[in-house]
Coordinates of C-alpha atoms in Angstrom, one line a residue:
Chain A
M5 CA 7.4 37.9 -1.7
T6 CA 9.7 40.9 -2.2
A7 CA 7.7 42.9 0.3
I8 CA 8.4 40.3 2.9
A9 CA 12.1 40.1 2.1
S10 CA 12.6 43.8 3.0
T11 CA 11.0 43.5 6.4
D12 CA 12.2 41.5 9.4
G13 CA 10.5 38.6 11.3
F14 CA 6.8 39.2 11.2
G15 CA 6.8 41.9 8.6
L16 CA 5.6 44.5 11.1
R17 CA 8.4 47.0 11.2
L18 CA 7.2 50.3 12.7
G19 CA 8.0 52.4 9.6
A20 CA 6.1 50.1 7.3
L21 CA 3.3 49.9 9.9
L22 CA 2.8 53.6 10.1
G23 CA 3.2 53.9 6.3
T24 CA 0.9 56.2 4.6
P25 CA -0.3 59.6 5.9
G26 CA -3.9 58.2 6.0
R27 CA -2.7 55.4 8.3
R28 CA -0.8 57.8 10.5
L29 CA -3.9 59.9 10.8
G30 CA -5.9 56.8 11.8
F31 CA -3.4 55.9 14.5
A32 CA -3.4 59.5 15.9
L33 CA -7.2 59.5 16.0
L34 CA -7.4 56.2 17.7
A35 CA -4.8 57.2 20.2
A36 CA -6.7 60.3 21.0
I37 CA -10.0 58.4 21.4
V38 CA -8.3 55.8 23.7
A39 CA -6.7 58.5 25.8
F40 CA -10.1 60.2 26.1
A41 CA -11.9 57.0 27.1
W42 CA -9.4 55.9 29.7
L43 CA -8.3 59.3 31.1
V44 CA -11.8 60.7 31.7
P45 CA -12.6 58.3 34.6
L46 CA -9.2 59.3 36.2
L47 CA -9.5 63.1 35.7
H48 CA -13.2 63.7 35.9
G49 CA -14.8 61.1 38.0
G50 CA -18.5 60.6 38.4
D51 CA -20.9 57.8 37.6
I52 CA -22.6 56.9 34.3
A53 CA -25.9 56.4 36.1
S54 CA -26.0 59.3 38.6
Q55 CA -28.8 61.6 37.6
N56 CA -29.4 65.3 38.3
L57 CA -32.9 66.1 37.3
M58 CA -32.4 69.8 38.0
R59 CA -29.9 70.0 35.2
T60 CA -31.2 68.0 32.2
L61 CA -29.9 68.6 28.7
A62 CA -27.6 71.3 30.0
A63 CA -25.2 73.1 27.7
P64 CA -21.5 72.5 28.2
T65 CA -19.9 74.1 31.3
A66 CA -16.5 74.0 32.9
A67 CA -17.6 71.2 35.2
E68 CA -19.5 69.3 32.5
P69 CA -17.5 70.0 29.3
F70 CA -19.9 67.9 27.2
G71 CA -23.2 68.9 28.8
T72 CA -25.7 66.5 30.3
D73 CA -28.4 64.2 28.9
H74 CA -32.1 64.0 29.3
L75 CA -31.7 62.6 32.9
G76 CA -29.0 65.1 33.8
R77 CA -26.3 62.4 33.6
S78 CA -22.8 63.6 32.7
M79 CA -22.2 63.1 28.9
I80 CA -18.4 63.1 29.1
V81 CA -18.5 60.2 31.7
R82 CA -21.0 58.3 29.6
L83 CA -19.3 58.8 26.3
A84 CA -16.0 57.6 27.8
A85 CA -17.6 54.5 29.3
A86 CA -19.4 53.8 26.0
V87 CA -16.1 54.0 24.1
R88 CA -14.5 51.7 26.6
L89 CA -17.3 49.2 26.1
S90 CA -17.4 49.4 22.2
L91 CA -13.7 49.5 21.7
G92 CA -13.0 46.9 24.4
L93 CA -15.6 44.5 23.0
A94 CA -14.5 45.0 19.4
L95 CA -10.8 44.4 20.2
L96 CA -11.7 41.4 22.4
S97 CA -13.8 39.9 19.6
V98 CA -11.0 40.4 17.1
A99 CA -8.5 38.9 19.4
T100 CA -10.7 35.9 20.1
A101 CA -11.4 35.4 16.4
V102 CA -7.8 35.9 15.1
V103 CA -6.2 33.2 17.3
P104 CA -8.3 30.2 16.2
G105 CA -8.9 31.6 12.8
V106 CA -5.1 31.8 12.0
A107 CA -4.3 28.6 13.8
V108 CA -7.0 26.5 12.1
G109 CA -6.4 28.2 8.8
I110 CA -2.7 27.3 8.8
L111 CA -3.4 23.7 9.9
G112 CA -6.2 23.3 7.3
G113 CA -4.1 24.8 4.5
W114 CA -1.0 22.8 5.5
Y115 CA -2.5 19.4 6.0
G116 CA -5.7 19.5 4.0
G117 CA -7.7 16.3 4.2
A118 CA -10.7 15.3 6.3
V119 CA -10.1 17.8 9.2
D120 CA -9.9 20.6 6.6
R121 CA -13.2 19.6 5.0
V122 CA -14.9 19.6 8.4
F123 CA -13.8 23.1 9.1
V124 CA -14.8 24.2 5.6
T125 CA -18.3 22.8 6.2
I126 CA -18.5 24.6 9.6
A127 CA -17.3 27.9 8.0
D128 CA -19.9 27.6 5.2
S129 CA -22.7 26.9 7.5
V130 CA -21.9 29.9 9.8
L131 CA -21.4 32.1 6.8
A132 CA -24.7 31.1 5.2
L133 CA -26.4 33.6 7.4
P134 CA -25.4 37.3 7.4
G135 CA -23.5 37.9 10.7
L136 CA -25.8 40.3 12.3
L137 CA -28.7 37.8 12.0
L138 CA -26.7 35.3 13.9
V139 CA -25.8 37.9 16.6
L140 CA -29.5 38.9 16.8
I141 CA -30.7 35.3 17.4
L142 CA -27.9 34.8 20.0
S143 CA -29.0 37.9 21.8
A144 CA -32.5 36.6 21.7
I145 CA -31.3 33.5 23.5
A146 CA -29.6 35.7 26.2
P147 CA -31.1 39.1 26.1
G148 CA -29.3 42.1 27.5
N149 CA -26.3 40.0 28.0
F150 CA -22.8 41.1 27.2
W151 CA -21.6 37.6 26.2
A152 CA -24.2 37.1 23.5
L153 CA -22.7 40.0 21.6
Y154 CA -19.2 38.9 22.2
V155 CA -19.8 35.2 21.3
G156 CA -21.9 36.2 18.2
I157 CA -19.4 38.7 16.8
S158 CA -16.3 36.4 17.4
L159 CA -18.1 33.4 16.0
V160 CA -18.9 35.2 12.8
M161 CA -15.5 36.9 12.5
W162 CA -13.1 34.0 12.9
I163 CA -14.3 32.5 9.6
E164 CA -12.9 35.4 7.6
Y165 CA -9.4 34.9 9.1
Y166 CA -9.7 31.2 8.7
R167 CA -10.6 31.4 5.0
V168 CA -7.9 33.9 4.1
V169 CA -5.2 32.3 6.1
R170 CA -6.1 28.9 4.7
A171 CA -5.9 30.2 1.1
Y172 CA -2.5 31.9 1.7
T173 CA -1.2 28.8 3.4
Q174 CA -2.2 26.5 0.6
T175 CA -0.4 28.7 -2.0
I176 CA 2.7 29.1 0.2
A177 CA 2.9 25.4 1.1
R178 CA 3.3 24.5 -2.6
S179 CA 6.0 27.2 -3.2
P180 CA 9.7 26.6 -4.0
E181 CA 10.7 28.3 -0.7
I182 CA 8.9 25.8 1.4
Q183 CA 10.2 23.0 -0.7
S184 CA 13.8 24.2 -0.1
S185 CA 13.2 24.6 3.6
R186 CA 11.8 21.1 3.8
L187 CA 14.7 19.6 1.8
L188 CA 17.1 21.3 4.2
G189 CA 15.3 19.4 7.0
F190 CA 13.3 22.2 8.6
G191 CA 10.0 21.2 10.2
M192 CA 6.6 22.7 10.0
G193 CA 7.2 25.0 12.9
Y194 CA 10.1 26.7 11.2
C195 CA 8.2 27.0 7.9
V196 CA 5.2 28.5 9.6
R197 CA 7.4 31.1 11.4
R198 CA 9.7 31.9 8.5
H199 CA 7.4 31.6 5.5
I200 CA 3.8 31.6 6.4
L201 CA 3.3 34.0 9.3
P202 CA 5.3 36.9 7.7
E203 CA 3.1 36.6 4.6
V204 CA -0.2 36.2 6.5
L205 CA 0.1 38.5 9.5
P206 CA 0.0 41.9 7.6
V207 CA -3.1 40.7 5.9
V208 CA -4.6 39.6 9.2
A209 CA -3.7 43.0 10.7
T210 CA -5.6 44.8 8.0
M211 CA -8.6 42.5 8.3
G212 CA -8.5 43.0 12.1
A213 CA -8.8 46.7 11.8
F214 CA -11.7 46.4 9.3
G215 CA -13.2 43.7 11.6
A216 CA -13.0 46.0 14.7
A217 CA -14.6 48.8 12.7
G218 CA -17.4 46.4 11.7
A219 CA -17.8 45.2 15.2
I220 CA -18.2 48.7 16.5
M221 CA -20.9 49.4 13.9
A222 CA -22.7 46.2 14.8
I223 CA -22.6 46.9 18.5
S224 CA -24.0 50.4 18.0
A225 CA -26.7 49.1 15.5
L226 CA -27.9 46.5 18.1
G227 CA -27.9 49.1 20.8
F228 CA -29.9 51.4 18.6
V229 CA -32.7 48.9 18.0
N230 CA -32.7 48.1 21.8
I231 CA -31.2 44.6 21.5
G232 CA -27.9 44.0 23.2
V233 CA -27.0 45.8 26.4
R234 CA -29.7 47.4 28.5
P235 CA -30.1 50.8 30.1
P236 CA -28.5 52.4 32.1
T237 CA -25.4 51.0 30.5
A238 CA -23.7 53.7 28.4
E239 CA -23.6 52.4 24.9
L240 CA -23.2 54.6 21.8
G241 CA -26.2 53.2 19.8
L242 CA -28.4 53.1 22.9
M243 CA -27.5 56.7 23.7
M244 CA -28.6 57.8 20.3
T245 CA -32.0 56.1 20.7
E246 CA -32.4 57.7 24.2
L247 CA -31.4 61.2 23.0
F248 CA -33.3 61.1 19.6
P249 CA -36.6 62.5 21.1
Y250 CA -34.6 65.5 22.5
F251 CA -32.9 66.4 19.3
D252 CA -35.0 69.7 19.0
E253 CA -34.0 70.8 22.4
A254 CA -30.4 69.8 22.5
P255 CA -29.1 68.8 19.0
L256 CA -25.4 68.9 20.1
I257 CA -26.0 66.3 22.8
M258 CA -27.6 63.9 20.4
L259 CA -24.7 64.5 17.9
Q260 CA -22.0 63.5 20.4
P261 CA -22.5 59.6 20.3
I262 CA -22.9 59.9 16.5
G263 CA -19.6 61.8 16.2
V264 CA -17.9 59.3 18.4
V265 CA -19.0 56.3 16.4
F266 CA -17.9 58.0 13.2
L267 CA -14.4 58.9 14.6
L268 CA -13.9 55.4 16.0
V269 CA -14.9 53.7 12.8
L270 CA -13.0 56.2 10.7
S271 CA -9.8 55.8 12.6
L272 CA -9.9 52.0 12.2
N273 CA -10.8 52.2 8.5
L274 CA -7.9 54.6 8.0
I275 CA -5.5 52.2 9.8
A276 CA -6.8 49.3 7.7
G277 CA -6.1 51.3 4.5
S278 CA -8.3 53.6 2.5
D279 CA -9.3 51.4 -0.3
P280 CA -11.3 48.1 0.2
K281 CA -9.8 45.1 -1.5
Chain B
M59 CA -27.4 25.6 -18.9
G60 CA -26.5 22.4 -17.1
K61 CA -23.1 23.9 -16.4
M62 CA -24.7 27.0 -14.9
I63 CA -27.0 24.9 -12.7
R64 CA -23.9 23.0 -11.4
A65 CA -21.8 26.2 -10.9
V66 CA -24.5 28.6 -9.6
V67 CA -27.7 27.0 -8.6
V68 CA -26.5 23.9 -6.7
P69 CA -24.1 25.7 -4.3
R70 CA -26.7 28.3 -3.5
A71 CA -29.4 25.7 -2.9
L72 CA -27.0 24.0 -0.5
Q73 CA -26.5 27.3 1.2
A74 CA -30.3 27.8 1.5
V75 CA -30.5 24.4 3.2
M76 CA -27.7 25.5 5.6
V77 CA -29.6 28.7 6.4
A78 CA -32.7 26.7 7.3
W79 CA -30.7 24.3 9.4
T80 CA -28.8 27.1 11.2
V81 CA -31.9 29.1 11.9
G82 CA -33.9 26.1 12.9
T83 CA -31.2 24.9 15.3
L84 CA -30.6 28.2 16.9
T85 CA -34.3 28.9 17.5
F86 CA -34.7 25.4 18.9
V87 CA -31.9 26.2 21.4
L88 CA -33.7 29.5 22.1
T89 CA -36.9 27.7 23.1
R90 CA -34.9 25.4 25.3
A91 CA -32.9 28.3 26.8
L92 CA -36.0 30.2 28.0
P93 CA -35.6 30.4 31.8
G94 CA -38.3 29.0 34.1
D95 CA -41.0 26.7 32.9
M96 CA -41.2 27.2 29.2
A97 CA -44.9 26.4 29.0
Y98 CA -45.7 29.2 31.5
R99 CA -43.4 31.6 29.8
I100 CA -44.9 31.1 26.4
A101 CA -48.4 31.1 27.7
A102 CA -47.6 34.4 29.5
G103 CA -46.3 35.8 26.2
R104 CA -49.4 34.7 24.5
Y105 CA -52.2 35.6 26.9
G106 CA -50.6 38.2 29.2
Y107 CA -49.1 37.6 32.6
D108 CA -52.4 38.0 34.5
N109 CA -54.2 35.4 32.4
V110 CA -51.8 32.4 32.8
D111 CA -53.0 29.4 34.7
A112 CA -52.0 25.8 34.8
A113 CA -54.6 24.9 32.1
A114 CA -53.2 27.5 29.7
A115 CA -49.6 26.2 30.4
A116 CA -50.7 22.6 29.8
A117 CA -52.4 23.6 26.5
V118 CA -49.1 25.2 25.4
R119 CA -47.1 22.3 26.6
Q120 CA -49.3 20.0 24.6
E121 CA -49.3 22.1 21.5
L122 CA -45.6 22.7 21.3
G123 CA -44.6 19.2 22.4
L124 CA -42.6 20.6 25.3
D125 CA -42.7 17.3 27.3
Q126 CA -40.9 15.4 24.6
P127 CA -37.3 14.3 25.1
P128 CA -34.9 16.9 23.6
L129 CA -33.7 14.9 20.6
L130 CA -37.2 13.9 19.5
A131 CA -38.3 17.5 20.0
Y132 CA -35.4 18.7 17.8
A133 CA -36.3 16.2 15.1
S134 CA -39.9 17.3 15.0
W135 CA -38.9 20.9 15.1
L136 CA -36.7 20.5 12.0
W137 CA -39.5 18.4 10.4
D138 CA -41.9 21.3 10.9
L139 CA -39.4 23.6 9.4
L140 CA -38.8 21.3 6.4
T141 CA -42.6 21.1 5.7
L142 CA -42.7 24.9 6.1
N143 CA -45.0 24.6 9.1
L144 CA -43.7 27.6 10.9
G145 CA -46.5 27.8 13.5
R146 CA -48.4 30.8 14.7
D147 CA -47.2 34.3 15.8
M148 CA -47.4 34.3 19.6
V149 CA -48.6 37.9 19.8
S150 CA -51.1 38.2 16.9
N151 CA -51.9 34.4 16.6
E152 CA -51.7 34.8 12.8
P153 CA -49.9 32.0 10.9
V154 CA -46.2 33.0 10.7
W155 CA -46.0 32.0 7.0
S156 CA -48.7 34.5 5.9
E157 CA -47.2 37.4 7.9
V158 CA -43.7 36.7 6.7
T159 CA -44.6 36.4 3.0
H160 CA -46.4 39.7 3.3
Q161 CA -43.4 41.4 5.0
V162 CA -40.8 40.0 2.7
G163 CA -42.4 41.9 -0.3
H164 CA -41.8 45.2 1.5
S165 CA -38.2 44.3 2.4
L166 CA -37.5 43.3 -1.2
V167 CA -38.9 46.6 -2.5
L168 CA -36.6 48.5 0.0
A169 CA -33.6 46.4 -1.0
L170 CA -34.2 46.9 -4.7
V171 CA -34.6 50.7 -4.3
A172 CA -31.3 50.7 -2.3
I173 CA -29.6 48.6 -5.0
A174 CA -31.0 50.9 -7.8
F175 CA -29.7 54.0 -6.0
A176 CA -26.3 52.4 -5.3
V177 CA -26.0 51.3 -8.9
L178 CA -26.8 54.8 -10.1
L179 CA -24.4 56.6 -7.8
G180 CA -21.4 54.3 -7.2
P181 CA -20.2 53.0 -10.5
A182 CA -20.8 56.3 -12.3
L183 CA -18.7 58.2 -9.8
G184 CA -16.1 55.4 -10.0
V185 CA -15.8 55.5 -13.7
A186 CA -15.4 59.3 -13.7
A187 CA -12.7 59.1 -11.0
G188 CA -10.9 56.2 -12.6
L189 CA -10.6 57.8 -16.1
R190 CA -9.0 60.9 -14.6
R191 CA -6.8 59.1 -12.1
R192 CA -5.2 61.4 -9.4
G193 CA -7.5 64.2 -10.6
A194 CA -9.6 66.4 -8.3
L195 CA -12.6 64.1 -8.6
D196 CA -10.6 61.1 -7.8
H197 CA -9.2 62.6 -4.6
A198 CA -12.7 64.0 -3.6
S199 CA -14.3 60.6 -4.2
L200 CA -11.7 58.8 -2.1
A201 CA -12.3 61.2 0.8
L202 CA -16.1 61.0 0.5
S203 CA -16.0 57.2 0.3
T204 CA -13.7 56.9 3.3
A205 CA -16.0 59.2 5.3
L206 CA -19.3 57.4 4.2
R207 CA -17.9 54.0 4.9
S208 CA -17.3 55.1 8.5
V209 CA -21.0 55.8 9.1
P210 CA -23.3 52.9 9.8
P211 CA -26.5 52.9 7.6
F212 CA -28.8 53.8 10.5
I213 CA -26.7 56.9 11.3
L214 CA -26.9 57.9 7.7
G215 CA -30.7 57.4 8.1
I216 CA -30.8 59.6 11.2
G217 CA -28.9 62.3 9.3
L218 CA -31.2 62.0 6.3
I219 CA -34.3 62.2 8.5
L220 CA -33.0 65.2 10.4
V221 CA -31.9 67.1 7.2
V222 CA -34.3 66.1 4.5
A223 CA -37.4 65.3 6.4
V224 CA -37.3 67.5 9.5
E225 CA -35.4 70.6 8.4
L226 CA -36.3 70.8 4.6
R227 CA -39.6 68.9 4.8
W228 CA -39.1 67.5 1.3
L229 CA -39.8 63.8 2.1
P230 CA -41.7 61.9 4.8
A231 CA -39.6 60.9 7.8
A232 CA -40.9 57.4 8.3
G233 CA -43.7 55.0 7.5
H234 CA -44.9 53.3 4.4
G235 CA -46.8 54.5 1.4
G236 CA -45.8 55.6 -2.1
F237 CA -42.3 55.8 -3.6
A238 CA -41.6 59.0 -1.5
H239 CA -41.5 56.9 1.6
A240 CA -38.9 54.5 0.1
V241 CA -36.4 57.3 -0.9
L242 CA -34.8 58.0 2.5
P243 CA -34.4 54.4 3.8
G244 CA -33.3 53.4 0.3
L245 CA -30.7 56.2 0.3
A246 CA -29.5 55.4 3.8
L247 CA -28.7 51.9 2.6
A248 CA -27.4 53.0 -0.8
L249 CA -24.9 55.6 0.3
G250 CA -22.7 53.0 2.1
L251 CA -23.0 50.6 -0.8
A252 CA -22.1 53.3 -3.3
A253 CA -19.2 54.5 -1.2
V254 CA -17.5 51.1 -1.6
S255 CA -18.6 50.2 -5.1
S256 CA -17.4 53.6 -6.4
R257 CA -13.9 52.7 -5.2
V258 CA -14.0 49.2 -6.6
T259 CA -15.2 50.6 -9.9
R260 CA -12.5 53.2 -9.9
N261 CA -9.7 50.6 -9.3
A262 CA -11.1 48.3 -12.0
V263 CA -11.3 51.3 -14.4
V264 CA -7.7 52.2 -13.6
A265 CA -6.6 48.6 -14.2
V266 CA -8.4 48.5 -17.6
A267 CA -7.1 51.8 -18.7
R268 CA -3.6 50.6 -18.1
S269 CA -4.0 47.3 -19.8
P270 CA -2.4 46.4 -23.2
F271 CA -5.7 45.7 -24.9
F272 CA -7.0 49.1 -24.0
A273 CA -3.8 50.7 -25.2
F274 CA -4.2 48.8 -28.5
A275 CA -7.8 49.9 -28.9
R276 CA -6.6 53.5 -28.5
T277 CA -3.7 53.1 -30.9
K278 CA -5.8 51.6 -33.6
G279 CA -7.7 54.9 -33.5
L280 CA -10.8 54.4 -31.3
G281 CA -11.7 57.5 -29.3
E282 CA -11.6 57.2 -25.5
A283 CA -15.4 56.9 -25.1
L284 CA -15.8 54.3 -27.8
A285 CA -12.7 52.3 -26.6
F286 CA -14.2 52.3 -23.1
R287 CA -17.6 51.2 -24.2
R288 CA -16.3 48.4 -26.4
H289 CA -13.4 47.1 -24.3
G290 CA -13.8 48.7 -20.8
V291 CA -17.3 48.3 -19.6
R292 CA -17.6 44.6 -19.4
N293 CA -14.2 44.1 -17.9
V294 CA -15.0 46.7 -15.2
A295 CA -18.4 45.2 -14.6
V296 CA -17.1 41.8 -13.6
P297 CA -15.3 42.9 -10.3
V298 CA -17.9 45.5 -9.5
V299 CA -20.8 42.9 -9.7
S300 CA -18.9 40.3 -7.8
Y301 CA -18.0 42.7 -5.1
F302 CA -21.7 43.5 -5.0
G303 CA -22.2 40.0 -3.8
V304 CA -19.9 40.6 -0.9
Q305 CA -21.8 43.8 -0.1
L306 CA -25.1 42.0 0.1
I307 CA -24.2 41.2 3.7
Y308 CA -24.0 44.9 4.4
L309 CA -27.4 45.4 2.7
I310 CA -29.2 42.7 4.6
E311 CA -27.7 43.8 7.9
G312 CA -28.6 47.4 7.1
V313 CA -32.2 46.4 6.2
V314 CA -32.7 45.1 9.8
V315 CA -31.8 48.4 11.4
V316 CA -32.9 50.9 8.8
E317 CA -36.4 49.3 8.6
S318 CA -36.7 49.7 12.4
L319 CA -35.5 53.3 12.2
F320 CA -38.0 54.3 9.3
A321 CA -40.9 52.1 10.6
W322 CA -40.8 50.2 7.3
P323 CA -43.2 47.2 7.6
G324 CA -40.6 44.7 6.4
I325 CA -39.0 41.6 7.6
G326 CA -36.1 43.2 9.5
H327 CA -38.5 45.4 11.5
A328 CA -40.5 42.3 12.3
L329 CA -37.4 40.4 13.3
V330 CA -36.4 43.1 15.8
H331 CA -39.9 43.2 17.2
A332 CA -40.0 39.4 17.5
I333 CA -36.7 39.4 19.4
V334 CA -37.9 42.0 21.8
A335 CA -41.1 40.1 22.4
R336 CA -39.3 36.7 22.4
N337 CA -41.8 35.6 19.9
V338 CA -40.0 32.4 18.9
P339 CA -42.0 31.3 15.8
M340 CA -41.7 34.8 14.4
I341 CA -38.0 34.9 15.1
Q342 CA -37.6 31.7 13.3
G343 CA -39.8 32.7 10.4
T344 CA -38.3 36.2 9.9
A345 CA -34.7 35.0 10.3
L346 CA -35.3 32.1 7.9
V347 CA -36.8 34.4 5.2
M348 CA -34.1 37.0 5.6
G349 CA -31.5 34.4 5.2
L350 CA -33.2 32.9 2.2
M351 CA -33.5 36.4 0.7
F352 CA -29.8 36.9 1.2
V353 CA -29.1 33.6 -0.6
A354 CA -31.5 34.4 -3.4
L355 CA -29.9 37.8 -4.1
N356 CA -26.5 36.2 -4.0
A357 CA -27.7 33.7 -6.6
V358 CA -28.9 36.5 -8.8
V359 CA -25.4 38.2 -8.5
D360 CA -23.8 34.8 -9.3
G361 CA -26.0 34.5 -12.4
I362 CA -25.1 38.0 -13.6
C363 CA -21.4 37.3 -13.2
W364 CA -21.9 34.1 -15.1
G365 CA -23.5 36.0 -17.9
L366 CA -20.8 38.8 -17.9
D367 CA -17.7 36.8 -17.7
P368 CA -17.1 34.1 -20.3
R369 CA -14.0 32.9 -18.4
R370 CA -16.2 31.6 -15.7
R371 CA -18.2 29.5 -18.1
A372 CA -15.0 28.0 -19.6
S373 CA -13.4 26.9 -16.4

């Protein structure tokens, strides 16, 4: 509770948010990757699918600072597109999971009862399977489809927020602070804003960063085993599979998508905090 | 014993039923969601696109009960699942059950090798880092663990193949045979597990070393090593083993991709192949067995926690 007392409103003051040096490094890394991904199409131009078979696996030049792949496609354009896909899908999934997760978690923790039990049952049945299996089966239902990944990842992820928020809400709802607020005549909306959200949102933010990192790893893993998006879409895992046979000729080209996944996940892990809880 | 059954076995058995129901329902939806006439699609998958005719489609329709109303079909689908009648592989025409039981052995071997490596690497490093908090090893292990956690297992696998198998030629790059073939895929899975469990161990060791009972053991004259063995190990083991239960998700998900990378003839590899081929009975069989393997490993972790922590038994 003391940590909350020192911050305002939602407990997300900038100083506290930037916090440790590790977290600052994470934000800087992520900002650099985002800038790369969204500036390249503005400054460089070019298409992810346009081939130049006269110049395959070319070394970096001034025109193609990251070289070209086995079909002579521009690596810088493809990497930027792949980051936009992975990061965009990961953030979209997290956002989609957080809203119902937090809302249902607060309602379930606050009211309890039959509705709560229904959601606990749903959560348990979804969590019975490891998330990637669920996503795999969904992508079998709609192969090569963007929405299968999106629905699968969000469907698995909202449970985590739901469970944690529900547990926090249950504890807070029984606390003396809430009791005083209720005695003073404040309603549920006030209690949620003043007592529950400030406690819960920092935790949700940490989980969101971990979740986005996990989503990025899952998307690249699915791309790597050729399930998920289809060529010629630029996707980091798919690019690794495509470039794997050419490792001997052009090791640096193959290492690029690997490095990008590493930096993306690292930046999100650093933002979430260095030690797992 | 009765208490343990109630606390450990019953919830996990319920989870196993949930796994079967979820997998069964999703694969049923999958058969219904196949575009076009399902009978023709499945017949094409079975006999090749050039060999499909109306008779083959009719035979498939008859065999799979595709002309039933949806609810009835769903009920008979679940009944087949309940009686472990998983059907035949659409590609090889072998019974799914015999293929899957064969593959799950390989996957279990890989998972156990990975767990063994992870247990050897992670907790040992964590204890060493925790006993010398803020020392050089502690900082180094934090940096290493943060870096390793940011690499998905299949990329670790690519790195191991390129360095150990291709450059150094110490171990085979892929395939299945003796123990040598299991080392690289096992390590690819274990490094990520060890990266996290070393930090969990380290934090547990720090908490124990700060605790009053540990200080008392030291004041009454026990040396650090003896005090840690008598009063530290079990207290550290409880969070480490329970966290391992959380990490099983990572292990099972890793198995799917790492097996495909290393051409390991396990259940994850089979699942990926089945999905690419839209081989519905195999998708159901492999996903079901993977889910059950996950539940079984979780039950083992629960059992170990139960044995380690008397507080659990009391409550």
